[in-house]
Short mmCIF file of C-alpha atoms in Angstrom, two decimals:
data_model
loop_
_atom_site.label_atom_id
_atom_site.label_comp_id
_atom_site.label_asym_id
_atom_site.label_seq_id
_atom_site.Cartn_x
_atom_site.Cartn_y
_atom_site.Cartn_z
CA UNK A 225 -10.21 -2.36 3.59
CA UNK A 226 -11.80 -5.15 5.57
CA UNK A 227 -10.97 -3.36 8.85
CA UNK A 228 -7.75 -5.40 8.96
CA UNK A 229 -6.46 -7.74 6.28
CA UNK A 230 -7.72 -8.17 2.76
CA UNK A 231 -8.80 -10.55 0.04
CA UNK A 232 -7.00 -12.09 -2.90
CA UNK A 233 -8.43 -12.81 -6.32
CA UNK A 234 -7.03 -13.73 -9.71
CA UNK A 235 -7.95 -13.95 -13.37
CA UNK A 236 -8.03 -17.44 -14.85
CA UNK A 237 -4.63 -18.45 -16.20
CA UNK A 238 -4.49 -20.58 -19.32
CA UNK A 239 -3.20 -24.06 -18.52
CA UNK A 240 -3.71 -23.73 -14.75
CA UNK A 241 -6.87 -24.99 -13.05
CA UNK A 242 -8.64 -22.37 -10.88
CA UNK A 243 -9.47 -25.05 -8.32
CA UNK A 244 -5.77 -25.91 -8.05
CA UNK A 245 -4.93 -22.27 -7.31
CA UNK A 246 -7.76 -22.06 -4.78
CA UNK A 247 -6.58 -25.16 -2.92
CA UNK A 248 -2.98 -23.90 -2.85
CA UNK A 249 -4.12 -20.54 -1.44
CA UNK A 250 -6.17 -22.31 1.22
CA UNK A 251 -3.08 -24.24 2.31
CA UNK A 252 -0.97 -21.08 2.38
CA UNK A 253 -3.52 -19.19 4.47
CA UNK A 254 -4.56 -21.92 6.95
CA UNK A 255 -1.25 -23.11 8.47
CA UNK A 256 -0.99 -25.68 5.68
CA UNK A 257 -4.08 -27.53 6.95
CA UNK A 258 -5.62 -29.94 4.48
CA UNK A 259 -9.16 -28.96 5.56
CA UNK A 260 -10.72 -25.62 6.40
CA UNK A 261 -12.83 -25.11 9.55
CA UNK A 262 -16.12 -25.66 7.72
CA UNK A 263 -14.98 -28.99 6.27
CA UNK A 264 -13.88 -30.15 9.75
CA UNK A 265 -17.33 -29.46 11.25
CA UNK A 266 -19.07 -32.01 9.02
CA UNK A 267 -20.23 -35.04 10.98
CA UNK A 268 -17.36 -37.40 11.73
CA UNK A 269 -14.96 -35.44 9.49
CA UNK A 270 -12.69 -33.88 12.09
CA UNK A 271 -9.50 -35.58 10.87
CA UNK A 272 -7.04 -33.33 9.04
CA UNK A 273 -3.36 -32.99 8.25
CA UNK A 274 -0.84 -30.15 8.06
CA UNK A 275 1.05 -30.69 4.81
CA UNK A 276 3.58 -27.82 5.19
CA UNK A 277 4.54 -25.22 7.83
CA UNK A 278 2.68 -22.36 6.15
CA UNK A 279 0.88 -19.23 7.33
CA UNK A 280 -2.16 -17.93 9.22
CA UNK A 281 -3.62 -15.43 6.76
CA UNK A 282 -7.35 -16.08 6.78
CA UNK A 283 -9.69 -13.30 7.89
CA UNK A 284 -12.46 -13.59 10.46
CA UNK A 285 -16.12 -13.87 9.46
CA UNK A 286 -16.71 -10.32 10.73
CA UNK A 287 -13.93 -8.92 8.55
CA UNK A 288 -15.27 -10.98 5.64
CA UNK A 289 -18.69 -9.37 6.12
CA UNK A 290 -17.09 -5.92 6.09
CA UNK A 291 -15.17 -6.91 2.96
CA UNK A 292 -18.34 -7.97 1.13
CA UNK A 293 -19.98 -4.63 1.97
CA UNK A 294 -16.82 -2.78 0.87
CA UNK A 295 -16.89 -4.53 -2.52
CA UNK A 296 -20.09 -2.62 -3.32
CA UNK A 297 -18.33 0.65 -2.47
CA UNK A 298 -15.04 -0.22 -4.17
CA UNK A 299 -15.67 1.20 -7.68
CA UNK A 300 -16.59 4.58 -6.18
CA UNK A 301 -13.57 4.51 -3.88
CA UNK A 302 -11.24 3.73 -6.80
CA UNK A 303 -12.80 6.53 -8.85
CA UNK A 304 -12.31 9.10 -6.09
CA UNK A 305 -8.71 8.04 -5.45
CA UNK A 306 -7.98 8.31 -9.18
CA UNK A 307 -9.43 11.84 -9.26
CA UNK A 308 -7.16 12.91 -6.39
CA UNK A 309 -4.09 11.24 -7.93
CA UNK A 310 -4.69 12.96 -11.26
CA UNK A 311 -5.00 16.35 -9.56
CA UNK A 312 -1.82 15.77 -7.59
CA UNK A 313 0.05 14.64 -10.71
CA UNK A 314 -1.06 17.70 -12.65
CA UNK A 315 0.19 19.97 -9.86
CA UNK A 316 3.48 18.27 -9.01
CA UNK A 317 4.94 16.89 -12.24
CA UNK A 318 5.74 20.39 -13.62
CA UNK A 319 7.85 20.99 -10.48
CA UNK A 320 10.02 17.97 -11.30
CA UNK A 321 8.64 16.00 -8.36
CA UNK A 322 8.79 12.28 -9.13
CA UNK A 323 5.49 10.44 -8.67
CA UNK A 324 4.46 6.83 -9.13
CA UNK A 325 2.84 5.70 -12.37
CA UNK A 326 -0.56 4.63 -11.08
CA UNK A 327 -2.31 4.18 -14.43
CA UNK A 328 -1.36 3.24 -17.96
CA UNK A 329 -2.55 0.90 -20.70
CA UNK A 330 -1.09 -2.12 -18.89
CA UNK A 331 -2.17 -1.60 -15.28
CA UNK A 332 -4.43 0.24 -12.87
CA UNK A 333 -3.43 1.00 -9.29
CA UNK A 334 -5.68 0.79 -6.25
CA UNK A 335 -4.35 4.25 -5.35
CA UNK A 336 -3.31 3.05 -1.90
CA UNK A 337 -0.49 5.60 -1.42
CA UNK A 338 0.55 8.84 -3.09
CA UNK A 339 4.33 8.68 -3.00
CA UNK A 340 6.44 11.65 -4.09
CA UNK A 341 10.18 12.02 -4.38
CA UNK A 342 11.52 15.56 -4.22
CA UNK A 343 14.74 15.75 -6.27
CA UNK A 344 18.06 16.84 -4.77
CA UNK A 345 16.99 17.10 -1.14
CA UNK A 346 18.62 15.64 1.94
CA UNK A 347 16.93 13.59 4.63
CA UNK A 348 16.93 16.65 6.90
CA UNK A 349 15.21 18.73 4.23
CA UNK A 350 12.64 15.97 3.69
CA UNK A 351 11.90 15.92 7.42
CA UNK A 352 11.65 19.72 7.44
CA UNK A 353 9.02 19.57 4.67
CA UNK A 354 7.02 17.01 6.65
CA UNK A 355 7.18 19.19 9.80
CA UNK A 356 6.09 22.31 7.90
CA UNK A 357 3.19 20.40 6.36
CA UNK A 358 2.22 19.18 9.85
CA UNK A 359 2.27 22.77 11.15
CA UNK A 360 -0.38 23.51 8.52
CA UNK A 361 -2.50 20.55 9.61
CA UNK A 362 -1.41 18.13 6.86
CA UNK A 363 -0.14 14.72 8.00
CA UNK A 364 2.50 13.28 5.68
CA UNK A 365 4.41 10.04 6.01
CA UNK A 366 7.38 8.12 4.60
CA UNK A 367 6.91 4.75 2.86
CA UNK A 368 9.03 2.97 3.80
CA UNK A 369 12.17 2.97 5.89
CA UNK A 370 14.54 0.38 4.38
CA UNK A 371 14.81 -2.75 6.53
CA UNK A 372 18.60 -2.41 7.07
CA UNK A 373 17.88 0.88 8.92
CA UNK A 374 15.68 -0.86 11.51
CA UNK A 375 17.11 -2.28 14.72
CA UNK A 376 15.86 -5.84 14.22
CA UNK A 377 17.75 -6.06 10.92
CA UNK A 378 20.80 -4.11 12.07
CA UNK A 379 21.08 -6.65 14.87
CA UNK A 380 21.18 -9.39 12.23
CA UNK A 381 24.16 -7.68 10.59
CA UNK A 382 22.45 -5.75 7.79
CA UNK A 383 23.99 -2.37 6.95
CA UNK A 384 22.23 0.29 4.86
CA UNK A 385 25.58 1.13 3.23
CA UNK A 386 25.23 -2.15 1.33
CA UNK A 387 21.88 -1.00 -0.12
CA UNK A 388 22.53 2.41 -1.71
CA UNK A 389 19.56 2.20 -4.09
CA UNK A 390 17.12 1.49 -1.25
CA UNK A 391 18.59 4.41 0.69
CA UNK A 392 18.40 6.78 -2.28
CA UNK A 393 14.75 5.85 -2.89
CA UNK A 394 13.98 6.52 0.77
CA UNK A 395 15.87 9.71 1.58
CA UNK A 396 13.72 12.13 -0.47
CA UNK A 397 10.38 10.27 -0.23
CA UNK A 398 7.25 11.99 1.13
CA UNK A 399 3.80 10.39 1.12
CA UNK A 400 0.88 12.80 0.86
CA UNK A 401 -2.64 12.16 2.19
CA UNK A 402 -4.73 10.05 -0.18
CA UNK A 403 -8.11 8.82 1.00
CA UNK A 404 -11.73 9.13 -0.06
CA UNK A 405 -12.71 11.46 2.79
CA UNK A 406 -10.59 14.27 1.27
CA UNK A 407 -12.79 16.98 -0.21
CA UNK A 408 -11.78 18.97 -3.31
CA UNK A 409 -10.97 21.85 -0.96
CA UNK A 410 -8.73 19.57 1.12
CA UNK A 411 -6.88 18.46 -2.00
CA UNK A 412 -6.40 22.08 -3.12
CA UNK A 413 -5.06 22.95 0.34
CA UNK A 414 -2.57 20.06 0.30
CA UNK A 415 -1.40 20.96 -3.22
CA UNK A 416 -0.96 24.66 -2.48
CA UNK A 417 0.98 24.06 0.72
CA UNK A 418 3.19 21.30 -0.64
CA UNK A 419 4.09 23.36 -3.70
CA UNK A 420 4.84 26.41 -1.58
CA UNK A 421 6.98 24.55 0.95
CA UNK A 422 8.94 22.59 -1.66
CA UNK A 423 9.51 25.72 -3.75
CA UNK A 424 11.01 27.56 -0.76
CA UNK A 425 13.81 25.02 -0.22
#
């Protein structure tokens, strides 16, 4: 994290110039401005253009400073998240709980969220699990509510009945705590309670 926001990087792509990608990303992140703030501060060089109605996605200098410091911590953070994910997977897969594939020979996840899907439960049962976990001091979440279930999108005419797959992926989803401040004891406590509560359904 950079407190709020993030950074984007890429591996060089054969046949595509890195500088070309960089310039395109600058346009996308700076309202489509043809010059960044630093370029506009050079003597007599204030003139700029907006070449497309794009986005405001650049981070502040303060967040950039936090991000640079976080880069030094990042390998350790990834390692700890992977340890927790592997312990969760080992505990939950035998119960038939569906989990995301965070790691294989083709990709490595940042371990941002630990998403589970408990088979054959209703939305009410999912909510009951979350409440019981909360009663034991464990904050769970749901990622994410499909857009057609939210008022802004309902008001535009979207109906969740038209998106059965999105609904089915949402209705039994529970996100467990996953962050680097969890101790091994915390992880054991989460595992034991989740297993117990799910098994009692």
